[in-house]
Amino acid sequence: MEFTRTLGRSGIQVSALGFGCWAVGGEWQDRAGQPLGWGKVDDEESVRAVRRALDLGVTFFDTADVYGTGHSERVLGRALGSRRDDVVVATKWGNLFDPDTRTLTGTDDSPEHLRRALTASLRRLGTDHVDLYQLHLADADPDRAARLRDACEELVAEGLIRAYAWSTDDPARAAVFAEGPHCAAVQHALNVLDDAPELLSLCEKNDLASVNRSPLAMGLLTGKHRGGRSLEAGDIRNRPPAWLRGFGDGGGADPEWLARVDALRDILTSGGRTLAQGALAWLWARSPRTVPIPGFRSVAQAEENAGALAKGPLTERQMTEVERVLRREAAGAA
């Protein structure tokens, strides 16, 4: 049975699992040299992984113009090729960057930049429209964001985008975009270690989809970061910014977070699931509006993530057990 979800009030149908294309953008940085990518990447493998995901029923791909300073969009566009109309493409705008040096250079929350950025994204993606266009400035001024929401409505009327969203973890900001008729979603952080009840409530109230970034807690819920595994220099998790939780500067994964993962392992790996598949299953059971978008860099990762679709959500009983374990872990850490 096909496992699908709807992007809120837009009526746009997507696979219940999306694929996040941050990592396939390769290495990039801010002006201080802070890595903002996930390390080196093999473009041919990325293309194979996207096409494998398509074959396995994934129809939703999320990227951003700034990922790899344009590289992620180009790779995704190439991988989709003639199958573009079979999928729903989401991208984001708001950041300024220099593709020659692969450097983030600033931000621009003006309506004029919105249109320029969309034109450039359409060219890199090789398409004439974006299905879900998302503001990528999590802390943008709400009044200025209201102007961007209205500008997005104009782009919908012109047929350049089908719907729009704000990528933010602030419910009050998300509510500003939710007032627009063609707002379809909020993209926000959500995983079994880091719940977001206020944002899920807002999505329910306003008939929006909850597009979940960090569904695998930046890799902690894959089980591959045990024993202080070191990370390559170009990986953002090696020198994590303040918003990136669960990793220490240069020291790999946070032991407390790893302990919580270990405590949940038996529940999440039930029913023949891998740990990552169990983490995705928790998200689907958490709300009928969730669409997790785990990252990937290889065919193997694409196959593992897509394999979660066949296993579906956790049961109500398993969800209750997860809550019991997390309460126990929190009490133990206090």
Tab-separated table of C-alpha atoms in Angstrom:
chain	number	residue	atom	x	y	z
A	1	MET	CA	0.000	0.000	0.000
A	2	GLU	CA	1.287	3.459	-0.905
A	3	PHE	CA	2.022	5.543	2.196
A	4	THR	CA	1.323	9.224	1.447
A	5	ARG	CA	0.644	12.483	3.211
A	6	THR	CA	-0.843	15.810	2.106
A	7	LEU	CA	0.983	19.131	2.297
A	8	GLY	CA	-1.640	20.829	4.389
A	9	ARG	CA	-4.372	22.851	2.735
A	10	SER	CA	-2.563	22.790	-0.639
A	11	GLY	CA	-3.888	19.308	-1.346
A	12	ILE	CA	-0.468	18.383	-2.784
A	13	GLN	CA	0.162	14.666	-2.221
A	14	VAL	CA	3.660	13.469	-1.283
A	15	SER	CA	5.213	10.257	-0.072
A	16	ALA	CA	5.096	10.186	3.741
A	17	LEU	CA	8.896	10.315	3.618
A	18	GLY	CA	10.797	13.099	1.917
A	19	PHE	CA	14.510	13.285	1.235
A	20	GLY	CA	16.542	16.261	2.471
A	21	CYS	CA	19.261	17.395	0.059
A	22	TRP	CA	21.475	19.472	2.373
A	23	ALA	CA	24.272	16.916	2.468
A	24	VAL	CA	24.442	16.372	-1.307
A	25	GLY	CA	25.417	20.034	-1.693
A	26	GLY	CA	28.906	19.142	-0.488
A	27	GLU	CA	31.235	21.416	1.428
A	28	TRP	CA	30.540	25.120	2.025
A	29	GLN	CA	31.259	27.599	4.811
A	30	ASP	CA	30.497	30.939	6.405
A	31	ARG	CA	32.813	33.931	6.174
A	32	ALA	CA	34.659	32.858	9.320
A	33	GLY	CA	35.440	29.446	7.804
A	34	GLN	CA	32.844	27.577	9.868
A	35	PRO	CA	31.796	24.481	7.878
A	36	LEU	CA	28.123	24.494	6.893
A	37	GLY	CA	27.999	21.274	4.889
A	38	TRP	CA	28.386	17.630	5.776
A	39	GLY	CA	31.789	17.063	4.210
A	40	LYS	CA	32.870	15.859	0.798
A	41	VAL	CA	30.326	14.296	-1.514
A	42	ASP	CA	30.342	12.211	-4.701
A	43	ASP	CA	27.927	13.807	-7.166
A	44	GLU	CA	27.504	10.611	-9.195
A	45	GLU	CA	26.546	8.711	-6.047
A	46	SER	CA	24.129	11.510	-5.106
A	47	VAL	CA	22.418	11.245	-8.500
A	48	ARG	CA	22.165	7.458	-8.168
A	49	ALA	CA	20.739	7.841	-4.655
A	50	VAL	CA	18.018	10.280	-5.769
A	51	ARG	CA	17.019	7.996	-8.633
A	52	ARG	CA	16.990	4.978	-6.343
A	53	ALA	CA	14.725	6.856	-3.939
A	54	LEU	CA	12.360	7.601	-6.831
A	55	ASP	CA	12.250	3.919	-7.703
A	56	LEU	CA	11.404	3.117	-4.076
A	57	GLY	CA	8.424	5.476	-3.973
A	58	VAL	CA	9.888	8.705	-2.576
A	59	THR	CA	8.194	11.665	-4.287
A	60	PHE	CA	9.230	14.629	-2.090
A	61	PHE	CA	12.670	16.262	-2.215
A	62	ASP	CA	13.682	19.240	-0.080
A	63	THR	CA	16.685	21.446	-0.838
A	64	ALA	CA	17.746	25.123	-0.535
A	65	ASP	CA	19.524	27.568	-2.782
A	66	VAL	CA	22.313	27.974	-0.217
A	67	TYR	CA	23.121	24.251	0.217
A	68	GLY	CA	26.562	23.938	-1.335
A	69	THR	CA	25.907	27.502	-2.600
A	70	GLY	CA	23.692	26.257	-5.414
A	71	HIS	CA	25.264	22.846	-5.872
A	72	SER	CA	22.503	20.842	-4.184
A	73	GLU	CA	19.848	22.315	-6.481
A	74	ARG	CA	21.921	21.556	-9.574
A	75	VAL	CA	22.531	17.953	-8.494
A	76	LEU	CA	18.852	17.419	-7.664
A	77	GLY	CA	17.725	18.921	-10.970
A	78	ARG	CA	20.111	16.689	-12.879
A	79	ALA	CA	19.059	13.581	-10.945
A	80	LEU	CA	15.335	14.185	-11.509
A	81	GLY	CA	15.711	14.958	-15.206
A	82	SER	CA	12.658	13.848	-17.173
A	83	ARG	CA	10.989	12.611	-13.952
A	84	ARG	CA	10.604	16.138	-12.550
A	85	ASP	CA	6.808	16.062	-12.924
A	86	ASP	CA	6.609	12.829	-10.915
A	87	VAL	CA	7.824	14.554	-7.745
A	88	VAL	CA	7.225	17.482	-5.421
A	89	VAL	CA	10.247	19.785	-5.126
A	90	ALA	CA	10.753	22.096	-2.156
A	91	THR	CA	13.514	24.668	-1.948
A	92	LYS	CA	14.297	27.733	0.189
A	93	TRP	CA	15.458	31.321	-0.097
A	94	GLY	CA	16.750	34.178	2.074
A	95	ASN	CA	20.506	33.593	2.187
A	96	LEU	CA	23.184	35.262	0.068
A	97	PHE	CA	26.237	33.314	-1.070
A	98	ASP	CA	29.283	33.283	-3.320
A	99	PRO	CA	29.359	30.058	-5.370
A	100	ASP	CA	32.970	30.650	-6.467
A	101	THR	CA	34.266	30.436	-2.897
A	102	ARG	CA	31.320	28.327	-1.608
A	103	THR	CA	30.748	30.896	1.116
A	104	LEU	CA	27.613	32.161	2.862
A	105	THR	CA	27.873	35.960	2.690
A	106	GLY	CA	24.688	37.300	4.282
A	107	THR	CA	20.899	37.382	4.187
A	108	ASP	CA	18.217	39.344	2.337
A	109	ASP	CA	14.584	39.405	3.439
A	110	SER	CA	13.338	41.787	0.726
A	111	PRO	CA	10.588	40.894	-1.751
A	112	GLU	CA	12.957	41.891	-4.557
A	113	HIS	CA	15.479	39.252	-3.498
A	114	LEU	CA	12.691	36.684	-3.177
A	115	ARG	CA	11.960	36.970	-6.886
A	116	ARG	CA	15.646	37.013	-7.878
A	117	ALA	CA	16.331	33.940	-5.729
A	118	LEU	CA	13.398	32.018	-7.189
A	119	THR	CA	14.519	32.783	-10.746
A	120	ALA	CA	17.996	31.460	-9.935
A	121	SER	CA	16.635	28.342	-8.222
A	122	LEU	CA	14.382	27.524	-11.181
A	123	ARG	CA	17.401	27.734	-13.461
A	124	ARG	CA	19.574	25.493	-11.276
A	125	LEU	CA	16.766	22.963	-10.796
A	126	GLY	CA	15.918	22.954	-14.500
A	127	THR	CA	12.209	23.494	-13.899
A	128	ASP	CA	9.539	26.126	-14.495
A	129	HIS	CA	8.014	26.017	-11.001
A	130	VAL	CA	8.750	25.108	-7.381
A	131	ASP	CA	6.083	23.118	-5.543
A	132	LEU	CA	6.891	24.373	-2.026
A	133	TYR	CA	8.952	27.551	-1.588
A	134	GLN	CA	10.255	28.149	1.943
A	135	LEU	CA	11.683	31.168	3.764
A	136	HIS	CA	15.050	30.024	5.113
A	137	LEU	CA	15.563	32.811	7.693
A	138	ALA	CA	14.339	31.268	10.942
A	139	ASP	CA	14.470	34.520	12.929
A	140	ALA	CA	13.315	37.002	10.264
A	141	ASP	CA	11.327	40.015	11.452
A	142	PRO	CA	7.629	39.019	11.483
A	143	ASP	CA	6.432	42.274	9.893
A	144	ARG	CA	8.887	41.951	7.026
A	145	ALA	CA	7.961	38.268	6.735
A	146	ALA	CA	4.330	39.267	6.248
A	147	ARG	CA	5.423	41.191	3.131
A	148	LEU	CA	7.224	38.071	1.910
A	149	ARG	CA	4.094	35.999	2.526
A	150	ASP	CA	2.108	38.402	0.363
A	151	ALA	CA	4.822	38.288	-2.314
A	152	CYS	CA	4.584	34.491	-2.289
A	153	GLU	CA	0.867	34.796	-2.991
A	154	GLU	CA	1.768	36.777	-6.113
A	155	LEU	CA	4.176	34.029	-7.189
A	156	VAL	CA	1.408	31.450	-6.742
A	157	ALA	CA	-0.885	33.536	-8.945
A	158	GLU	CA	1.853	33.645	-11.600
A	159	GLY	CA	2.283	29.858	-11.520
A	160	LEU	CA	5.921	30.045	-10.398
A	161	ILE	CA	5.258	28.295	-7.083
A	162	ARG	CA	2.364	26.096	-5.933
A	163	ALA	CA	2.611	26.741	-2.187
A	164	TYR	CA	4.956	28.205	0.406
A	165	ALA	CA	6.175	27.738	3.984
A	166	TRP	CA	8.533	29.146	6.615
A	167	SER	CA	11.435	27.096	7.937
A	168	THR	CA	11.409	28.188	11.578
A	169	ASP	CA	11.175	26.694	15.051
A	170	ASP	CA	9.195	29.692	16.380
A	171	PRO	CA	5.421	29.067	16.443
A	172	ALA	CA	4.652	32.815	16.501
A	173	ARG	CA	6.631	33.365	13.316
A	174	ALA	CA	5.127	30.310	11.640
A	175	ALA	CA	1.682	31.714	12.452
A	176	VAL	CA	2.469	34.818	10.348
A	177	PHE	CA	2.878	32.716	7.219
A	178	ALA	CA	-0.067	30.517	8.192
A	179	GLU	CA	-2.358	33.498	7.536
A	180	GLY	CA	-1.663	33.226	3.801
A	181	PRO	CA	-4.166	31.167	1.756
A	182	HIS	CA	-1.432	29.184	-0.036
A	183	CYS	CA	0.776	28.524	2.969
A	184	ALA	CA	0.970	24.740	3.138
A	185	ALA	CA	3.510	23.811	5.813
A	186	VAL	CA	6.001	24.696	8.503
A	187	GLN	CA	9.450	23.183	8.286
A	188	HIS	CA	10.879	22.670	11.758
A	189	ALA	CA	13.161	20.458	13.818
A	190	LEU	CA	11.471	17.357	15.203
A	191	ASN	CA	12.682	13.944	16.298
A	192	VAL	CA	12.138	11.447	19.082
A	193	LEU	CA	14.795	13.187	21.201
A	194	ASP	CA	13.503	16.709	20.558
A	195	ASP	CA	9.714	17.087	20.375
A	196	ALA	CA	7.889	20.233	19.167
A	197	PRO	CA	4.323	20.126	20.545
A	198	GLU	CA	3.562	23.833	19.969
A	199	LEU	CA	4.450	23.675	16.292
A	200	LEU	CA	2.487	20.470	15.793
A	201	SER	CA	-0.505	22.125	17.458
A	202	LEU	CA	-0.164	25.120	15.116
A	203	CYS	CA	-0.058	22.786	12.101
A	204	GLU	CA	-3.211	21.042	13.303
A	205	LYS	CA	-5.041	24.308	13.964
A	206	ASN	CA	-4.119	25.847	10.585
A	207	ASP	CA	-4.279	22.721	8.386
A	208	LEU	CA	-0.549	22.742	7.617
A	209	ALA	CA	1.942	19.958	7.045
A	210	SER	CA	4.810	19.526	9.516
A	211	VAL	CA	7.955	19.043	7.411
A	212	ASN	CA	10.563	17.636	9.776
A	213	ARG	CA	14.205	18.530	9.495
A	214	SER	CA	16.698	16.735	11.741
A	215	PRO	CA	14.392	13.691	11.932
A	216	LEU	CA	17.422	11.529	12.734
A	217	ALA	CA	18.951	14.126	15.089
A	218	MET	CA	21.747	14.984	12.639
A	219	GLY	CA	22.745	11.325	12.504
A	220	LEU	CA	22.532	10.433	16.203
A	221	LEU	CA	19.496	8.248	15.503
A	222	THR	CA	21.310	6.206	12.868
A	223	GLY	CA	23.457	4.467	15.485
A	224	LYS	CA	26.667	5.408	13.671
A	225	HIS	CA	28.035	7.812	16.264
A	226	ARG	CA	28.744	5.472	19.153
A	227	GLY	CA	32.067	5.525	20.958
A	228	GLY	CA	32.993	9.131	20.192
A	229	ARG	CA	33.327	8.619	16.459
A	230	SER	CA	35.261	11.560	15.003
A	231	LEU	CA	33.954	13.611	12.087
A	232	GLU	CA	35.770	15.035	9.083
A	233	ALA	CA	36.899	18.664	9.156
A	234	GLY	CA	34.355	19.826	6.551
A	235	ASP	CA	31.383	18.411	8.517
A	236	ILE	CA	29.246	20.995	10.355
A	237	ARG	CA	28.909	18.549	13.254
A	238	ASN	CA	32.673	18.712	13.874
A	239	ARG	CA	32.391	22.401	14.866
A	240	PRO	CA	28.696	22.688	15.677
A	241	PRO	CA	26.990	26.097	15.817
A	242	ALA	CA	24.927	26.917	18.911
A	243	TRP	CA	21.648	25.697	17.379
A	244	LEU	CA	23.014	22.222	16.594
A	245	ARG	CA	22.274	20.079	19.621
A	246	GLY	CA	23.758	16.691	20.479
A	247	PHE	CA	27.349	17.285	19.337
A	248	GLY	CA	30.365	18.782	21.122
A	249	ASP	CA	33.003	20.974	19.485
A	250	GLY	CA	35.470	18.582	17.831
A	251	GLY	CA	34.479	15.780	20.161
A	252	GLY	CA	31.749	13.990	18.251
A	253	ALA	CA	28.383	13.072	19.717
A	254	ASP	CA	27.274	14.167	23.200
A	255	PRO	CA	27.356	11.135	25.565
A	256	GLU	CA	24.055	12.135	27.211
A	257	TRP	CA	22.277	12.155	23.867
A	258	LEU	CA	23.847	8.816	22.948
A	259	ALA	CA	22.596	7.353	26.248
A	260	ARG	CA	19.046	8.388	25.343
A	261	VAL	CA	19.419	6.760	21.919
A	262	ASP	CA	20.642	3.532	23.532
A	263	ALA	CA	17.718	3.542	25.966
A	264	LEU	CA	15.275	3.732	23.038
A	265	ARG	CA	17.078	1.263	20.795
A	266	ASP	CA	14.990	-1.843	21.557
A	267	ILE	CA	11.676	-0.055	20.934
A	268	LEU	CA	12.775	1.702	17.756
A	269	THR	CA	14.307	-1.442	16.242
A	270	SER	CA	11.197	-3.538	16.809
A	271	GLY	CA	9.495	-5.191	13.851
A	272	GLY	CA	12.742	-5.634	11.949
A	273	ARG	CA	13.383	-1.892	11.683
A	274	THR	CA	16.820	-0.326	11.737
A	275	LEU	CA	17.326	2.394	14.343
A	276	ALA	CA	16.852	5.103	11.704
A	277	GLN	CA	13.672	3.462	10.413
A	278	GLY	CA	12.321	3.352	13.972
A	279	ALA	CA	13.035	7.061	14.432
A	280	LEU	CA	11.062	7.812	11.257
A	281	ALA	CA	8.256	5.510	12.440
A	282	TRP	CA	8.028	7.536	15.671
A	283	LEU	CA	7.540	10.737	13.643
A	284	TRP	CA	4.709	9.241	11.600
A	285	ALA	CA	2.973	8.076	14.775
A	286	ARG	CA	3.507	11.452	16.453
A	287	SER	CA	1.112	13.244	14.083
A	288	PRO	CA	-0.738	12.527	10.809
A	289	ARG	CA	0.770	15.781	9.475
A	290	THR	CA	4.468	14.910	9.749
A	291	VAL	CA	6.673	14.468	6.690
A	292	PRO	CA	10.251	13.693	7.813
A	293	ILE	CA	13.065	14.641	5.415
A	294	PRO	CA	16.214	12.715	6.448
A	295	GLY	CA	19.433	13.542	4.657
A	296	PHE	CA	21.408	11.117	2.526
A	297	ARG	CA	24.696	10.859	0.642
A	298	SER	CA	24.609	7.327	-0.725
A	299	VAL	CA	22.405	4.724	-2.368
A	300	ALA	CA	22.642	2.622	0.805
A	301	GLN	CA	21.278	5.457	2.937
A	302	ALA	CA	18.515	6.090	0.411
A	303	GLU	CA	17.501	2.429	0.515
A	304	GLU	CA	17.520	2.281	4.322
A	305	ASN	CA	15.466	5.448	4.733
A	306	ALA	CA	12.974	4.519	2.009
A	307	GLY	CA	12.641	1.078	3.593
A	308	ALA	CA	10.876	2.718	6.536
A	309	LEU	CA	7.835	3.406	4.337
A	310	ALA	CA	6.916	-0.270	4.145
A	311	LYS	CA	7.008	-0.638	7.949
A	312	GLY	CA	4.819	2.383	8.734
A	313	PRO	CA	4.324	4.175	12.077
A	314	LEU	CA	4.968	2.865	15.574
A	315	THR	CA	1.951	1.569	17.467
A	316	GLU	CA	0.228	3.546	20.210
A	317	ARG	CA	1.660	1.134	22.755
A	318	GLN	CA	5.196	1.656	21.446
A	319	MET	CA	4.729	5.430	21.574
A	320	THR	CA	3.690	5.161	25.233
A	321	GLU	CA	6.776	3.070	25.958
A	322	VAL	CA	9.019	5.655	24.262
A	323	GLU	CA	7.585	8.369	26.516
A	324	ARG	CA	8.140	6.226	29.601
A	325	VAL	CA	11.786	5.593	28.685
A	326	LEU	CA	12.492	9.246	27.929
A	327	ARG	CA	10.977	10.334	31.267
A	328	ARG	CA	13.159	7.805	33.047
A	329	GLU	CA	16.279	9.016	31.198
A	330	ALA	CA	15.459	12.650	31.973
A	331	ALA	CA	15.016	11.814	35.665
A	332	GLY	CA	18.324	9.938	35.657
A	333	ALA	CA	20.166	12.883	34.105
A	334	ALA	CA	18.685	15.415	36.539
